[in-house]
Coordinates of C-alpha atoms in Angstrom, one line a residue:
X1 CA 6.0 16.9 -43.5
X2 CA 6.4 19.6 -40.6
X3 CA 2.3 20.1 -40.1
X4 CA 2.0 16.7 -40.7
X5 CA 4.3 16.5 -37.1
X6 CA 2.6 19.2 -35.6
X7 CA -1.3 17.5 -36.2
X8 CA 0.7 13.7 -34.9
X9 CA 2.0 16.0 -31.8
X10 CA -1.0 18.0 -30.8
X11 CA -2.9 14.9 -30.6
X12 CA 0.3 13.2 -28.6
X13 CA -0.5 15.9 -26.5
X14 CA -4.6 15.7 -25.9
X15 CA -4.5 12.2 -25.4
X16 CA -1.7 12.8 -22.4
X17 CA -3.6 15.3 -20.9
X18 CA -7.1 13.5 -21.1
X19 CA -4.8 10.2 -19.2
X20 CA -3.2 13.4 -16.5
X21 CA -3.1 13.6 -13.0
X22 CA -1.9 17.2 -11.7
X23 CA 0.4 14.7 -9.9
X24 CA 1.3 14.3 -5.7
X25 CA 3.8 15.2 -3.9
X26 CA 4.5 14.6 0.3
X27 CA 6.0 17.8 2.1
X28 CA 5.7 17.9 5.6
X29 CA 3.6 15.5 6.7
X30 CA 0.7 15.7 4.4
X31 CA 0.4 14.4 0.7
X32 CA -0.7 17.3 -1.7
X33 CA -1.4 17.3 -5.2
X34 CA -0.4 19.6 -7.8
X35 CA -3.1 21.8 -6.9
X36 CA -1.6 22.6 -4.0
X37 CA -5.0 20.7 -2.2
X38 CA -4.1 17.6 0.6
X39 CA -5.1 14.6 -1.3
X40 CA -6.9 12.3 1.3
X41 CA -6.5 8.6 -0.3
X42 CA -9.7 6.6 -0.5
X43 CA -8.4 3.7 -1.7
X44 CA -8.5 -0.4 -2.9
X45 CA -6.4 -3.0 -3.0
X46 CA -6.3 -4.1 -6.5
X47 CA -5.1 -7.5 -7.5
X48 CA -7.0 -9.9 -9.5
X49 CA -4.3 -11.8 -9.9
X50 CA -1.5 -12.8 -8.8
X51 CA 1.4 -11.6 -11.4
X52 CA -0.3 -7.9 -13.2
X53 CA -3.6 -6.7 -13.5
X54 CA -2.4 -3.9 -14.8
X55 CA -2.4 -5.0 -18.3
X56 CA -5.6 -5.6 -19.5
X57 CA -7.6 -2.1 -20.3
X58 CA -10.7 -3.3 -21.2
X59 CA -11.2 -5.0 -17.0
X60 CA -9.1 -2.0 -15.7
X61 CA -11.4 0.9 -17.1
X62 CA -14.7 -1.5 -16.6
X63 CA -13.1 -1.2 -13.5
X64 CA -12.7 1.7 -12.7
X65 CA -15.9 3.4 -14.3
X66 CA -17.8 1.2 -10.8
X67 CA -14.0 2.1 -8.1
X68 CA -15.9 6.8 -8.8
X69 CA -18.8 5.6 -8.6
X70 CA -17.4 4.1 -4.9
X71 CA -15.9 6.6 -3.9
X72 CA -12.4 5.6 -4.7
X73 CA -9.4 7.9 -6.1
X74 CA -7.2 5.4 -5.2
X75 CA -6.1 2.1 -5.8
X76 CA -2.9 -0.3 -4.4
X77 CA -1.5 -2.9 -6.6
X78 CA 1.0 -5.2 -5.1
X79 CA 2.4 -7.5 -7.7
X80 CA 3.0 -5.9 -12.0
X81 CA 5.1 -7.2 -14.2
X82 CA 8.3 -4.4 -15.2
X83 CA 8.4 -5.2 -19.0
X84 CA 4.4 -5.3 -19.0
X85 CA 2.2 -2.5 -21.0
X86 CA 0.7 -0.6 -18.6
X87 CA 0.2 2.9 -20.0
X88 CA -3.7 1.5 -21.7
X89 CA -5.1 1.0 -17.6
X90 CA -3.0 3.9 -16.3
X91 CA -4.8 5.7 -18.3
X92 CA -8.0 4.2 -18.0
X93 CA -7.8 4.8 -14.1
X94 CA -6.7 8.8 -14.3
X95 CA -9.4 9.1 -16.2
X96 CA -11.5 7.9 -13.4
X97 CA -9.9 10.5 -11.4
X98 CA -7.6 7.4 -9.1
X99 CA -3.7 7.2 -8.2
X100 CA -1.7 4.4 -8.3
X101 CA 0.2 3.2 -5.0
X102 CA 2.4 0.3 -6.4
X103 CA 5.1 -2.5 -4.7
X104 CA 8.5 -3.0 -6.6
X105 CA 8.8 -5.5 -4.5
X106 CA 7.6 -9.5 -6.1
X107 CA 7.9 -13.0 -4.7
X108 CA 11.4 -12.7 -5.5
X109 CA 12.8 -9.6 -4.3
X110 CA 11.4 -9.1 -1.8
X111 CA 13.1 -8.9 2.4
X112 CA 12.9 -11.7 4.2
X113 CA 12.5 -11.1 7.2
X114 CA 13.5 -14.7 9.0
X115 CA 17.1 -14.1 6.5
X116 CA 17.3 -10.7 5.9
X117 CA 19.3 -9.5 3.1
X118 CA 18.9 -6.6 0.3
X119 CA 21.3 -7.0 -3.5
X120 CA 22.1 -6.0 -5.7
X121 CA 19.2 -8.2 -8.1
X122 CA 15.7 -7.1 -5.0
X123 CA 17.3 -3.3 -6.3
X124 CA 17.3 -3.5 -9.7
X125 CA 13.9 -4.9 -9.6
X126 CA 13.1 -2.8 -7.8
X127 CA 14.5 -0.3 -9.8
X128 CA 12.6 -1.3 -13.1
X129 CA 9.1 -1.3 -11.4
X130 CA 10.2 2.5 -10.4
X131 CA 11.1 2.9 -14.3
X132 CA 8.1 1.9 -15.6
X133 CA 5.5 3.2 -13.5
X134 CA 7.4 7.1 -12.6
X135 CA 6.4 8.0 -15.8
X136 CA 2.6 8.3 -14.4
X137 CA 1.4 11.6 -12.9
X138 CA -1.0 9.1 -11.6
X139 CA 1.8 7.3 -9.5
X140 CA 1.3 8.8 -6.0
X141 CA 3.6 6.7 -4.7
X142 CA 5.3 3.6 -4.2
X143 CA 6.0 0.9 -1.5
X144 CA 9.6 -0.9 -0.5
X145 CA 8.0 -3.2 1.6
X146 CA 4.7 -4.9 2.5
X147 CA 5.2 -6.9 6.2
X148 CA 8.3 -7.4 6.0
X149 CA 8.4 -7.5 10.0
X150 CA 5.4 -10.0 11.1
X151 CA 6.8 -11.3 14.2
X152 CA 7.7 -9.5 17.6
X153 CA 11.1 -10.3 16.9
X154 CA 11.3 -9.3 13.3
X155 CA 12.8 -6.0 14.1
X156 CA 16.5 -7.5 12.9
X157 CA 15.5 -7.1 9.5
X158 CA 14.4 -3.5 9.9
X159 CA 17.2 -2.2 8.8
X160 CA 17.1 -3.7 5.8
X161 CA 13.7 -1.8 4.9
X162 CA 16.2 1.7 5.1
X163 CA 18.3 0.5 3.6
X164 CA 16.3 -0.4 0.6
X165 CA 14.6 3.4 1.5
X166 CA 17.8 4.9 1.0
X167 CA 18.7 3.2 -2.4
X168 CA 15.8 3.3 -4.6
X169 CA 15.5 7.7 -3.1
X170 CA 18.5 7.6 -4.3
X171 CA 18.2 6.0 -7.5
X172 CA 14.6 8.1 -8.2
X173 CA 16.9 11.1 -7.3
X174 CA 20.0 10.2 -9.6
X175 CA 17.7 9.9 -12.6
X176 CA 16.2 13.7 -12.3
X177 CA 12.4 11.1 -12.0
X178 CA 10.0 14.1 -9.6
X179 CA 10.1 13.3 -6.0
X180 CA 8.0 10.5 -5.9
X181 CA 7.1 9.8 -2.4
X182 CA 8.6 6.1 -1.5
X183 CA 7.2 4.8 2.2
X184 CA 6.8 1.3 3.9
X185 CA 3.5 -0.8 5.1
X186 CA 4.1 -2.4 8.4
X187 CA 2.0 -5.0 10.0
X188 CA 0.2 -4.1 12.8
X189 CA 2.5 -5.6 15.1
X190 CA 1.8 -3.7 18.9
X191 CA 4.9 -5.1 20.4
X192 CA 7.0 -2.8 16.8
X193 CA 4.5 -0.1 17.6
X194 CA 5.8 2.5 17.5
X195 CA 9.3 1.9 17.2
X196 CA 8.8 1.0 13.3
X197 CA 6.9 4.4 12.1
X198 CA 9.2 6.3 14.7
X199 CA 13.2 4.0 12.7
X200 CA 12.2 4.6 9.5
X201 CA 11.4 8.6 9.8
X202 CA 14.3 9.7 11.9
X203 CA 17.2 10.8 11.9
X204 CA 18.9 13.6 10.9
X205 CA 19.3 12.3 6.2
X206 CA 15.8 12.8 5.6
X207 CA 18.1 10.5 2.1
X208 CA 17.5 7.8 3.8
X209 CA 14.1 8.5 5.3
X210 CA 10.5 6.9 4.4
X211 CA 8.5 9.5 3.0
X212 CA 5.7 7.9 3.6
X213 CA 4.8 5.2 6.3
X214 CA 1.3 3.3 6.4
X215 CA -0.3 0.2 8.5
X216 CA -2.0 -2.8 8.2
X217 CA -4.9 -1.9 10.0
X218 CA -7.7 -4.4 11.3
X219 CA -8.4 -3.7 14.6
X220 CA -12.6 -1.9 13.7
X221 CA -14.9 -4.9 13.5
X222 CA -18.7 -4.5 13.7
X223 CA -19.6 -2.5 15.9
X224 CA -16.5 -0.7 17.7
X225 CA -15.7 2.8 18.4
X226 CA -12.6 5.2 18.4
X227 CA -12.0 4.0 22.0
X228 CA -12.6 0.0 21.8
X229 CA -11.0 -0.4 18.4
X230 CA -7.4 1.0 19.6
X231 CA -8.1 3.5 17.0
X232 CA -7.3 6.4 19.1
X233 CA -3.5 4.5 20.0
X234 CA -2.6 4.6 16.7
X235 CA -3.7 8.4 16.6
X236 CA -1.3 9.0 19.7
X237 CA 1.6 7.1 18.4
X238 CA 1.3 8.7 15.2
X239 CA 0.5 12.6 16.4
X240 CA 3.4 14.7 15.8
X241 CA 4.3 12.2 13.3
X242 CA 7.3 14.9 10.9
X243 CA 5.7 11.9 7.7
X244 CA 2.4 11.2 6.4
X245 CA 0.9 8.3 6.9
X246 CA -1.6 6.0 6.4
X247 CA -4.0 2.9 6.9
X248 CA -2.7 0.7 4.0
X249 CA -5.8 -1.7 4.4
X250 CA -8.4 -2.1 6.6
X251 CA -11.8 -3.9 7.0
X252 CA -12.6 -7.2 8.4
X253 CA -14.7 -9.4 6.7
X254 CA -16.5 -10.6 10.9
X255 CA -18.5 -10.4 12.1
X256 CA -20.5 -10.2 8.7
X257 CA -22.0 -7.1 7.0
X258 CA -18.1 -5.4 6.0
X259 CA -19.6 -2.1 7.6
X260 CA -16.9 0.5 8.2
X261 CA -17.4 2.8 10.2
X262 CA -13.9 3.1 11.4
X263 CA -13.9 5.8 7.9
X264 CA -15.5 8.4 9.8
X265 CA -13.2 8.3 11.9
X266 CA -10.4 8.8 9.5
X267 CA -11.8 11.2 7.3
X268 CA -13.8 12.8 10.5
X269 CA -12.7 15.1 13.4
X270 CA -10.4 12.6 15.3
X271 CA -8.5 11.5 12.9
X272 CA -8.1 13.8 9.6
X273 CA -5.4 16.2 11.0
X274 CA -3.4 13.6 11.5
X275 CA -3.7 10.4 8.8
X276 CA -3.9 11.0 5.0
X277 CA -6.5 8.2 4.9
X278 CA -7.0 4.6 4.3
X279 CA -7.4 1.8 1.7
X280 CA -9.7 -0.9 1.9
X281 CA -8.5 -4.9 1.8
X282 CA -9.7 -5.1 -1.1
X283 CA -11.6 -5.2 -5.6
X284 CA -12.5 -8.7 -5.7
X285 CA -14.2 -11.8 -4.0
X286 CA -12.3 -14.3 -3.7
X287 CA -11.6 -17.1 -1.7
X288 CA -10.6 -14.9 1.4
X289 CA -14.5 -13.4 1.4
X290 CA -12.7 -9.7 1.5
X291 CA -14.2 -8.5 -2.1
X292 CA -16.3 -5.5 -2.2
X293 CA -17.3 -6.3 -6.3
X294 CA -17.3 -10.4 -8.1
X295 CA -17.0 -10.8 -11.4
X296 CA -20.1 -13.7 -11.4
X297 CA -20.6 -17.1 -9.3
X298 CA -17.9 -19.5 -8.9
X299 CA -16.9 -21.8 -11.5
X300 CA -15.1 -24.8 -11.8
X301 CA -11.7 -23.6 -11.4
X302 CA -10.8 -27.4 -13.9
X303 CA -13.2 -25.2 -17.4
X304 CA -12.2 -22.1 -16.6
X305 CA -8.7 -20.4 -17.0
X306 CA -10.2 -17.3 -16.3
X307 CA -11.0 -18.1 -12.4
X308 CA -8.3 -21.1 -11.4
X309 CA -9.0 -20.7 -7.8
X310 CA -13.0 -21.4 -8.9
X311 CA -13.7 -17.4 -8.7
X312 CA -13.8 -15.0 -12.4
X313 CA -11.4 -12.7 -13.0
X314 CA -12.3 -10.4 -15.2
X315 CA -15.9 -9.5 -16.7
X316 CA -18.5 -7.1 -15.0
X317 CA -18.0 -6.0 -11.6
X318 CA -21.0 -6.6 -9.3
X319 CA -21.3 -5.3 -5.6
X320 CA -20.9 -7.5 -3.0
X321 CA -24.2 -5.8 -1.0
X322 CA -24.0 -5.1 1.4
X323 CA -20.8 -4.2 1.6
X324 CA -20.1 -2.4 -1.4
X325 CA -22.7 0.2 -0.6
X326 CA -22.0 0.4 3.0
X327 CA -18.6 1.7 1.8
X328 CA -19.7 4.1 -0.6
X329 CA -22.1 5.2 2.1
X330 CA -19.4 6.4 4.7
X331 CA -17.6 8.0 2.2
X332 CA -20.0 10.0 0.3
X333 CA -20.5 11.8 3.0
X334 CA -16.6 12.0 4.0
X335 CA -14.2 15.0 2.4
X336 CA -11.6 16.5 4.4
X337 CA -11.4 20.5 3.5
X338 CA -7.9 19.3 4.9
X339 CA -5.3 22.6 3.8
X340 CA -4.2 24.2 1.1
X341 CA -0.1 23.9 0.0
X342 CA 0.6 27.9 0.6
X343 CA -1.0 27.7 3.5
X344 CA 0.9 24.8 5.3
X345 CA 4.7 24.8 3.9
X346 CA 5.3 27.5 6.9
X347 CA 4.7 25.1 9.2
X348 CA 6.3 22.3 8.2
X349 CA 9.6 24.7 9.6
X350 CA 8.2 22.5 12.9
X351 CA 7.7 19.3 12.1
X352 CA 11.3 17.7 13.7
X353 CA 11.7 13.6 13.3
X354 CA 11.3 11.0 16.0
X355 CA 13.9 10.0 18.6
X356 CA 15.2 6.5 16.6
X357 CA 13.7 4.2 19.2
X358 CA 16.5 2.3 21.8
X359 CA 15.5 -2.1 22.1
X360 CA 13.3 -3.3 24.1
X361 CA 12.5 -5.9 26.4
X362 CA 9.2 -7.0 24.7
X363 CA 10.8 -7.1 21.0
X364 CA 12.8 -4.4 19.9
X365 CA 16.8 -4.9 19.1
X366 CA 17.4 -2.5 17.0
X367 CA 19.7 0.7 19.2
X368 CA 19.3 4.2 17.7
X369 CA 20.1 5.2 14.4
X370 CA 23.1 2.3 14.0
X371 CA 24.6 2.7 10.5
X372 CA 22.3 0.9 7.4
X373 CA 23.5 -2.5 5.5
X374 CA 25.3 -1.6 2.7
X375 CA 23.9 -3.0 -0.4
X376 CA 24.5 -7.4 -0.8
X377 CA 24.9 -6.8 3.2
X378 CA 22.4 -10.3 5.2
X379 CA 22.1 -10.0 9.1
X380 CA 24.4 -12.0 11.4
X381 CA 21.5 -14.1 12.8
X382 CA 23.7 -15.6 15.3
X383 CA 24.8 -11.7 16.4
X384 CA 21.9 -10.8 17.2
X385 CA 20.3 -13.7 19.3
X386 CA 23.9 -13.0 21.6
X387 CA 21.9 -9.4 21.9
X388 CA 19.0 -9.3 22.7
X389 CA 17.2 -12.1 24.6
X390 CA 14.1 -13.7 21.7
X391 CA 10.6 -12.5 23.2
X392 CA 7.0 -14.5 22.9
X393 CA 5.1 -12.2 22.5
X394 CA 2.2 -12.2 19.9
X395 CA 1.9 -11.0 17.1
X396 CA -1.2 -10.2 14.0
X397 CA 0.4 -10.0 10.4
X398 CA -3.0 -8.9 8.5
X399 CA -5.0 -10.3 5.0
X400 CA -2.4 -9.3 2.8
X401 CA 1.0 -11.9 4.4
X402 CA -1.1 -14.2 6.2
X403 CA -3.4 -17.1 5.2
X404 CA -6.6 -17.5 6.7
X405 CA -8.1 -17.8 10.9
X406 CA -7.8 -15.5 13.3
X407 CA -4.4 -13.8 14.7
X408 CA -4.0 -13.6 19.3
X409 CA -5.6 -11.4 19.4
X410 CA -9.1 -11.5 17.6
X411 CA -7.9 -9.9 14.5
X412 CA -8.0 -10.6 11.3
X413 CA -6.2 -12.3 8.8
X414 CA -7.4 -14.6 6.2
X415 CA -6.0 -12.6 2.8
X416 CA -3.8 -11.2 0.4
X417 CA -0.5 -14.2 0.7
X418 CA -3.6 -16.9 0.9
X419 CA -5.2 -15.6 -1.9
X420 CA -2.7 -15.0 -4.5
X421 CA -1.2 -18.5 -3.5
X422 CA -5.1 -20.4 -4.0
X423 CA -4.1 -18.9 -7.3
X424 CA -1.5 -20.5 -8.4
X425 CA -2.3 -23.5 -6.6
X426 CA -5.2 -23.6 -8.7
X427 CA -3.3 -23.3 -11.5
X428 CA -0.9 -25.9 -11.0
X429 CA -3.8 -27.9 -10.4
X430 CA -5.7 -27.4 -14.1
X431 CA -1.8 -28.2 -14.8

């Protein structure tokens, strides 16, 4: 029996060894692997279905192979079912050298900008997702929110995002999980830039601050440049930032084709010393027309349960031309060396948190390092409204938060929110 048990344990160890990647950690303003190499994200937004794309091992395997050819090393998944079995998909992506950044919220647990609160129900749901994915070495990071703030006058919700960071990190540490980075994905709202990114990293208590900050950016559209796109301002705002920062969505779809020229700046001398890479929106071709691949031609959604909105959700990934190859060609030539952890650690002493922002006439209403909401607390909207005039400035949410058309300023918007809603509406129609 003991011999048989030893053989079984050996087999299990072999399986896990083949499906593991060096763990990712946040040190100072950069990500590093457990091997000591700086990690730059070449990621893809991956949400084939509205609830959880990480349950179909066969599909994950097919997609992972294609992503590896593309040059990707990470995916971002917005919604998962914490009760599902994700081992097959996580192993398939690990075998392809691909890490996961996963959002902890769902449609009914996300923090609401209009009536923000942070309660035990939300926290428990976030904890369940963390419990499920902390065991995988290729879980690179988790988000406590995606574009909670989408308007210039939405900053009253920021303390609730930071309260979520505080409580998720506290739970992670209480469970003695590894230090999986916990961060936030922000909409690119000019009136809140850079106040939000500074707010989530400011103060003397790192236990309540974000481990990383990311931004959904649709500014470099068509033929543009580092200066003309506004990326130079993103770099200016992030210089000397004390935690890792990266672009969590990018990839304008208009004008077509998608050129992805911004990748040269992100991974080149313009930004690579400050930014930790980018995630391209998105993998699957659907109604929003952002896809890098398709699983076949559009079909009648009433005739196929696998294509509720008319776009097949599984099958052999076929590159969308020329978008897939355009991105592939950029990534193939962009391999920043970065810095070794052993050479970098000493320099982190020179990093300090940014000053906490104070209220501005353009929309930021959170003064200084104010006390965070307690669990179960809601925003006193009347008090907030009386303390500051509501601004009227324009703002632009990203592809994952809004529903179509062009926002003021000409930035891309239609995307994840529209795509996922269309899946559910298609399902209702089909029924």
